[in-house]
Amino acid sequence: MSLSLDATQLDRYSRHVILDDVGPEGQKRLLDARVLVVGAGGLGAPAIQYLAAAGVGTIGVVDDDVVERSNLQRQVIHGDSDVGRKKVDSAADFVADLNPDVDVERHELRLDAGNARELIADYDVVVDCSDNFATRYVVNDAARIEGVPVSHGAIYKFEGQVTTLSPDGPCYRCLFPEPPEPGTVPDCASTGVLGVLPGTVGCLQATEAVKLIMDVGDPLVGRMLFYDAMDLSFETVPYARNPDCPVCGDDGIDTIDGIDYAAGCQIDAA
């Protein structure tokens, strides 16, 4: 791996380069990295913003939605003039203006069981910024089979959570074996969300992705970080791999074919 950075890059990333734990090698790792961000909304917006600023060379953006004015209270990479535009296009334009070193690969689609493995296999890290349980389980299952780490985040009103799902650590199903019953967990559209909350959580997800790429620090593997914006408090709760987990357990799956993610995400015992 060549460690050469041109003069403009040395200037742009100078505060990285002078860090002992990053240096030119760490910056080159970032520039060579490929990160898939699932969702360009509340969590995806700050994650994309800071991954691009850090110099992650290729960012894939998965989203099939368009920008709505109600998004702008928290989805900071989209502006008023973007209302009605595809979020993947708005995100790509934002990144191009922020950092010309970064290529954005636009995936205007909903990630599902039919496309997840092929998409995820092409990236080094997944940042899961989705807003529904079906997508979270698809991301977890496909990434585990493909051996790709996932930075997971979720938000609710004034609270957020972040964890990292490493190929050799516990997975999302170890935490939540099954999703809640439909309708029991309302979404942001019906309950509201503090606008700055996803900024904090999305930045934490981007932090985990950057650490994974550079192989520095201690990622949140086997630890769930809970953030309460009302108290401005953080709590970390450990969790362990479940040997009976149908995905990462001793007899884990090797395909997601046949799993009905729309009808509960359960994996039937063999």
Tab-separated table of C-alpha atoms in Angstrom:
chain	number	residue	atom	x	y	z
A	1	MET	CA	0.000	0.000	0.000
A	2	SER	CA	1.444	3.324	-1.087
A	3	LEU	CA	1.478	5.902	1.669
A	4	SER	CA	1.909	8.856	-0.682
A	5	LEU	CA	-0.456	11.765	-0.115
A	6	ASP	CA	-0.330	14.781	-2.395
A	7	ALA	CA	0.160	18.304	-1.082
A	8	THR	CA	-3.567	19.070	-1.026
A	9	GLN	CA	-4.301	15.888	0.907
A	10	LEU	CA	-1.516	16.555	3.387
A	11	ASP	CA	-3.116	19.932	4.018
A	12	ARG	CA	-6.715	18.645	4.166
A	13	TYR	CA	-5.925	15.732	6.500
A	14	SER	CA	-3.085	17.355	8.438
A	15	ARG	CA	-4.840	16.939	11.795
A	16	HIS	CA	-5.093	13.212	11.099
A	17	VAL	CA	-1.560	12.847	9.800
A	18	ILE	CA	-0.003	14.334	12.926
A	19	LEU	CA	-1.902	11.942	15.210
A	20	ASP	CA	0.372	9.135	16.421
A	21	ASP	CA	-2.385	6.523	16.019
A	22	VAL	CA	-3.348	7.655	12.515
A	23	GLY	CA	-0.498	9.205	10.539
A	24	PRO	CA	-0.226	8.944	6.745
A	25	GLU	CA	-0.790	5.171	6.864
A	26	GLY	CA	-4.097	5.532	8.686
A	27	GLN	CA	-5.217	8.268	6.318
A	28	LYS	CA	-4.332	6.128	3.331
A	29	ARG	CA	-6.428	3.317	4.802
A	30	LEU	CA	-9.355	5.712	4.961
A	31	LEU	CA	-8.843	6.862	1.389
A	32	ASP	CA	-8.730	3.237	0.209
A	33	ALA	CA	-11.761	2.174	2.241
A	34	ARG	CA	-15.277	1.397	1.071
A	35	VAL	CA	-18.146	2.046	3.489
A	36	LEU	CA	-21.807	1.303	2.845
A	37	VAL	CA	-24.275	3.590	4.618
A	38	VAL	CA	-27.774	2.140	4.763
A	39	GLY	CA	-30.134	5.097	4.929
A	40	ALA	CA	-29.473	8.771	4.162
A	41	GLY	CA	-31.845	10.144	6.807
A	42	GLY	CA	-31.401	11.249	10.401
A	43	LEU	CA	-28.542	8.879	11.271
A	44	GLY	CA	-27.167	8.520	7.767
A	45	ALA	CA	-26.787	12.255	7.219
A	46	PRO	CA	-24.192	12.913	9.974
A	47	ALA	CA	-22.530	9.567	9.312
A	48	ILE	CA	-22.085	10.411	5.628
A	49	GLN	CA	-20.953	13.929	6.479
A	50	TYR	CA	-18.173	12.855	8.819
A	51	LEU	CA	-17.077	9.809	6.829
A	52	ALA	CA	-16.644	12.078	3.822
A	53	ALA	CA	-14.823	14.734	5.837
A	54	ALA	CA	-12.487	12.050	7.204
A	55	GLY	CA	-11.581	11.018	3.661
A	56	VAL	CA	-13.263	7.620	3.338
A	57	GLY	CA	-12.562	7.095	-0.341
A	58	THR	CA	-15.793	5.388	-1.380
A	59	ILE	CA	-19.148	5.775	0.327
A	60	GLY	CA	-22.080	3.724	-0.886
A	61	VAL	CA	-25.455	5.257	-0.027
A	62	VAL	CA	-28.547	3.051	0.051
A	63	ASP	CA	-31.864	4.905	0.100
A	64	ASP	CA	-35.035	4.810	-1.999
A	65	ASP	CA	-36.664	7.919	-0.528
A	66	VAL	CA	-36.911	11.585	-1.497
A	67	VAL	CA	-36.199	14.624	0.648
A	68	GLU	CA	-39.209	16.036	2.492
A	69	ARG	CA	-39.278	19.373	4.271
A	70	SER	CA	-39.936	17.653	7.602
A	71	ASN	CA	-36.578	15.886	7.188
A	72	LEU	CA	-34.602	19.113	7.350
A	73	GLN	CA	-34.884	19.501	11.137
A	74	ARG	CA	-32.308	16.705	11.522
A	75	GLN	CA	-31.058	15.393	8.137
A	76	VAL	CA	-28.236	17.887	7.808
A	77	ILE	CA	-26.835	16.945	4.391
A	78	HIS	CA	-30.093	17.930	2.678
A	79	GLY	CA	-31.263	21.516	2.203
A	80	ASP	CA	-34.467	23.326	1.383
A	81	SER	CA	-33.640	23.341	-2.312
A	82	ASP	CA	-33.369	19.518	-2.200
A	83	VAL	CA	-37.019	18.965	-1.240
A	84	GLY	CA	-38.464	16.462	-3.713
A	85	ARG	CA	-35.046	15.216	-4.847
A	86	LYS	CA	-33.788	11.684	-4.365
A	87	LYS	CA	-31.805	11.459	-1.150
A	88	VAL	CA	-29.000	9.548	-2.863
A	89	ASP	CA	-28.572	12.453	-5.298
A	90	SER	CA	-28.706	15.100	-2.593
A	91	ALA	CA	-26.190	13.140	-0.515
A	92	ALA	CA	-23.842	12.723	-3.468
A	93	ASP	CA	-23.913	16.451	-4.228
A	94	PHE	CA	-23.223	17.296	-0.593
A	95	VAL	CA	-20.220	14.979	-0.478
A	96	ALA	CA	-18.844	16.245	-3.800
A	97	ASP	CA	-18.881	19.784	-2.439
A	98	LEU	CA	-17.335	18.749	0.882
A	99	ASN	CA	-14.509	16.489	-0.302
A	100	PRO	CA	-13.535	15.761	-3.923
A	101	ASP	CA	-11.420	12.804	-2.744
A	102	VAL	CA	-14.619	10.844	-2.010
A	103	ASP	CA	-16.631	8.869	-4.557
A	104	VAL	CA	-20.304	8.232	-3.787
A	105	GLU	CA	-21.929	5.107	-5.137
A	106	ARG	CA	-25.677	5.644	-5.316
A	107	HIS	CA	-27.967	2.709	-4.598
A	108	GLU	CA	-31.484	4.015	-5.063
A	109	LEU	CA	-33.253	1.005	-3.638
A	110	ARG	CA	-34.498	-0.567	-0.442
A	111	LEU	CA	-32.018	-3.057	0.942
A	112	ASP	CA	-33.694	-6.457	1.247
A	113	ALA	CA	-32.948	-10.169	1.291
A	114	GLY	CA	-32.663	-10.247	-2.474
A	115	ASN	CA	-29.865	-7.677	-2.787
A	116	ALA	CA	-28.244	-7.384	0.661
A	117	ARG	CA	-25.459	-9.935	0.364
A	118	GLU	CA	-24.261	-8.735	-3.034
A	119	LEU	CA	-24.292	-5.107	-1.907
A	120	ILE	CA	-22.618	-5.669	1.445
A	121	ALA	CA	-19.915	-7.988	0.102
A	122	ASP	CA	-18.534	-5.093	-1.958
A	123	TYR	CA	-17.717	-2.952	1.096
A	124	ASP	CA	-15.331	-3.039	4.064
A	125	VAL	CA	-17.747	-1.702	6.690
A	126	VAL	CA	-21.518	-1.192	6.873
A	127	VAL	CA	-23.031	1.703	8.812
A	128	ASP	CA	-26.616	0.707	9.509
A	129	CYS	CA	-28.693	3.875	9.719
A	130	SER	CA	-31.974	2.213	8.838
A	131	ASP	CA	-35.197	3.043	10.643
A	132	ASN	CA	-37.007	-0.294	10.676
A	133	PHE	CA	-36.440	-3.714	12.167
A	134	ALA	CA	-36.723	-5.723	8.954
A	135	THR	CA	-33.776	-3.870	7.399
A	136	ARG	CA	-31.713	-4.168	10.588
A	137	TYR	CA	-32.126	-7.926	10.610
A	138	VAL	CA	-31.322	-8.189	6.897
A	139	VAL	CA	-28.167	-6.105	7.397
A	140	ASN	CA	-27.100	-8.174	10.399
A	141	ASP	CA	-27.680	-11.531	8.750
A	142	ALA	CA	-26.148	-10.676	5.375
A	143	ALA	CA	-23.128	-8.920	6.879
A	144	ARG	CA	-22.436	-11.825	9.216
A	145	ILE	CA	-22.452	-14.307	6.332
A	146	GLU	CA	-20.214	-12.021	4.244
A	147	GLY	CA	-17.829	-11.326	7.135
A	148	VAL	CA	-18.328	-7.536	7.081
A	149	PRO	CA	-18.515	-5.521	10.344
A	150	VAL	CA	-21.533	-3.311	11.023
A	151	SER	CA	-21.843	-0.101	13.013
A	152	HIS	CA	-25.448	-0.121	14.228
A	153	GLY	CA	-27.401	2.833	15.526
A	154	ALA	CA	-30.999	3.560	16.467
A	155	ILE	CA	-32.899	6.493	17.952
A	156	TYR	CA	-36.207	7.069	19.746
A	157	LYS	CA	-37.499	10.480	20.881
A	158	PHE	CA	-34.606	11.637	23.135
A	159	GLU	CA	-32.616	8.386	23.303
A	160	GLY	CA	-30.153	6.552	21.109
A	161	GLN	CA	-28.099	3.389	21.024
A	162	VAL	CA	-24.929	2.326	19.229
A	163	THR	CA	-23.079	-0.972	18.973
A	164	THR	CA	-20.611	-2.611	16.607
A	165	LEU	CA	-21.270	-6.042	15.155
A	166	SER	CA	-17.945	-7.665	14.365
A	167	PRO	CA	-17.690	-10.906	12.338
A	168	ASP	CA	-16.094	-12.581	15.372
A	169	GLY	CA	-18.370	-11.047	18.025
A	170	PRO	CA	-22.028	-11.280	19.015
A	171	CYS	CA	-24.590	-10.200	16.433
A	172	TYR	CA	-27.804	-8.170	16.496
A	173	ARG	CA	-29.876	-11.318	17.028
A	174	CYS	CA	-27.894	-12.066	20.198
A	175	LEU	CA	-29.291	-8.784	21.528
A	176	PHE	CA	-32.737	-8.999	19.996
A	177	PRO	CA	-33.598	-12.564	18.926
A	178	GLU	CA	-36.885	-11.381	17.424
A	179	PRO	CA	-38.296	-7.966	16.528
A	180	PRO	CA	-41.121	-6.455	18.576
A	181	GLU	CA	-44.679	-7.014	17.477
A	182	PRO	CA	-45.710	-4.717	14.605
A	183	GLY	CA	-47.066	-1.401	15.870
A	184	THR	CA	-45.588	-1.669	19.357
A	185	VAL	CA	-42.622	0.613	18.599
A	186	PRO	CA	-43.811	3.799	16.867
A	187	ASP	CA	-41.574	5.635	14.401
A	188	CYS	CA	-40.330	9.229	14.381
A	189	ALA	CA	-43.189	10.361	12.156
A	190	SER	CA	-45.722	9.495	14.838
A	191	THR	CA	-43.765	10.221	18.036
A	192	GLY	CA	-41.253	12.895	17.028
A	193	VAL	CA	-37.512	13.037	17.617
A	194	LEU	CA	-35.154	15.667	19.003
A	195	GLY	CA	-33.430	17.118	15.946
A	196	VAL	CA	-29.888	17.029	17.336
A	197	LEU	CA	-30.200	13.457	18.674
A	198	PRO	CA	-29.409	11.619	15.406
A	199	GLY	CA	-26.427	13.933	14.948
A	200	THR	CA	-24.853	12.555	18.114
A	201	VAL	CA	-25.682	8.924	17.356
A	202	GLY	CA	-24.714	9.116	13.673
A	203	CYS	CA	-21.361	10.671	14.600
A	204	LEU	CA	-20.728	7.834	17.038
A	205	GLN	CA	-21.457	5.353	14.253
A	206	ALA	CA	-19.036	7.141	11.946
A	207	THR	CA	-16.439	7.079	14.734
A	208	GLU	CA	-16.764	3.314	15.026
A	209	ALA	CA	-16.449	2.883	11.252
A	210	VAL	CA	-13.310	5.020	11.113
A	211	LYS	CA	-11.758	3.049	13.992
A	212	LEU	CA	-12.535	-0.236	12.251
A	213	ILE	CA	-10.944	0.951	9.010
A	214	MET	CA	-7.778	2.139	10.724
A	215	ASP	CA	-7.738	-0.766	13.205
A	216	VAL	CA	-7.339	1.517	16.208
A	217	GLY	CA	-9.030	1.794	19.574
A	218	ASP	CA	-11.604	-0.479	21.141
A	219	PRO	CA	-14.807	-0.749	19.089
A	220	LEU	CA	-18.184	-1.336	20.735
A	221	VAL	CA	-18.100	-5.074	20.080
A	222	GLY	CA	-20.182	-6.889	22.689
A	223	ARG	CA	-21.175	-3.550	24.209
A	224	MET	CA	-24.285	-1.467	23.669
A	225	LEU	CA	-23.884	2.259	24.287
A	226	PHE	CA	-27.085	3.977	25.422
A	227	TYR	CA	-27.369	7.766	25.159
A	228	ASP	CA	-30.024	9.858	26.913
A	229	ALA	CA	-30.108	13.412	25.573
A	230	MET	CA	-32.419	14.646	28.334
A	231	ASP	CA	-29.915	13.718	31.058
A	232	LEU	CA	-26.925	14.011	28.703
A	233	SER	CA	-25.801	10.647	30.017
A	234	PHE	CA	-24.133	7.601	28.517
A	235	GLU	CA	-24.327	4.029	29.751
A	236	THR	CA	-22.550	0.998	28.318
A	237	VAL	CA	-24.081	-2.446	28.778
A	238	PRO	CA	-22.121	-5.589	27.841
A	239	TYR	CA	-23.736	-8.464	25.965
A	240	ALA	CA	-22.408	-11.820	24.848
A	241	ARG	CA	-22.646	-14.091	21.863
A	242	ASN	CA	-25.450	-16.599	22.160
A	243	PRO	CA	-24.194	-20.091	21.188
A	244	ASP	CA	-27.750	-20.920	20.115
A	245	CYS	CA	-28.097	-17.806	17.947
A	246	PRO	CA	-29.425	-18.885	14.542
A	247	VAL	CA	-27.031	-16.498	12.767
A	248	CYS	CA	-23.725	-16.389	14.680
A	249	GLY	CA	-24.196	-19.420	16.933
A	250	ASP	CA	-22.596	-22.823	16.677
A	251	ASP	CA	-25.015	-23.834	13.906
A	252	GLY	CA	-25.411	-20.450	12.241
A	253	ILE	CA	-26.983	-19.943	8.843
A	254	ASP	CA	-25.008	-19.648	5.615
A	255	THR	CA	-27.806	-18.149	3.512
A	256	ILE	CA	-30.684	-15.726	3.975
A	257	ASP	CA	-32.754	-17.345	1.273
A	258	GLY	CA	-36.176	-18.292	2.569
A	259	ILE	CA	-36.192	-15.924	5.548
A	260	ASP	CA	-39.373	-13.826	5.496
A	261	TYR	CA	-38.152	-10.495	6.810
A	262	ALA	CA	-41.488	-8.833	6.085
A	263	ALA	CA	-43.329	-11.271	8.354
A	264	GLY	CA	-41.278	-11.109	11.525
A	265	CYS	CA	-37.654	-11.915	10.556
A	266	GLN	CA	-37.697	-15.251	12.389
A	267	ILE	CA	-35.310	-18.002	11.370
A	268	ASP	CA	-36.851	-21.435	11.658
A	269	ALA	CA	-34.802	-24.090	13.413
A	270	ALA	CA	-33.241	-26.618	11.053
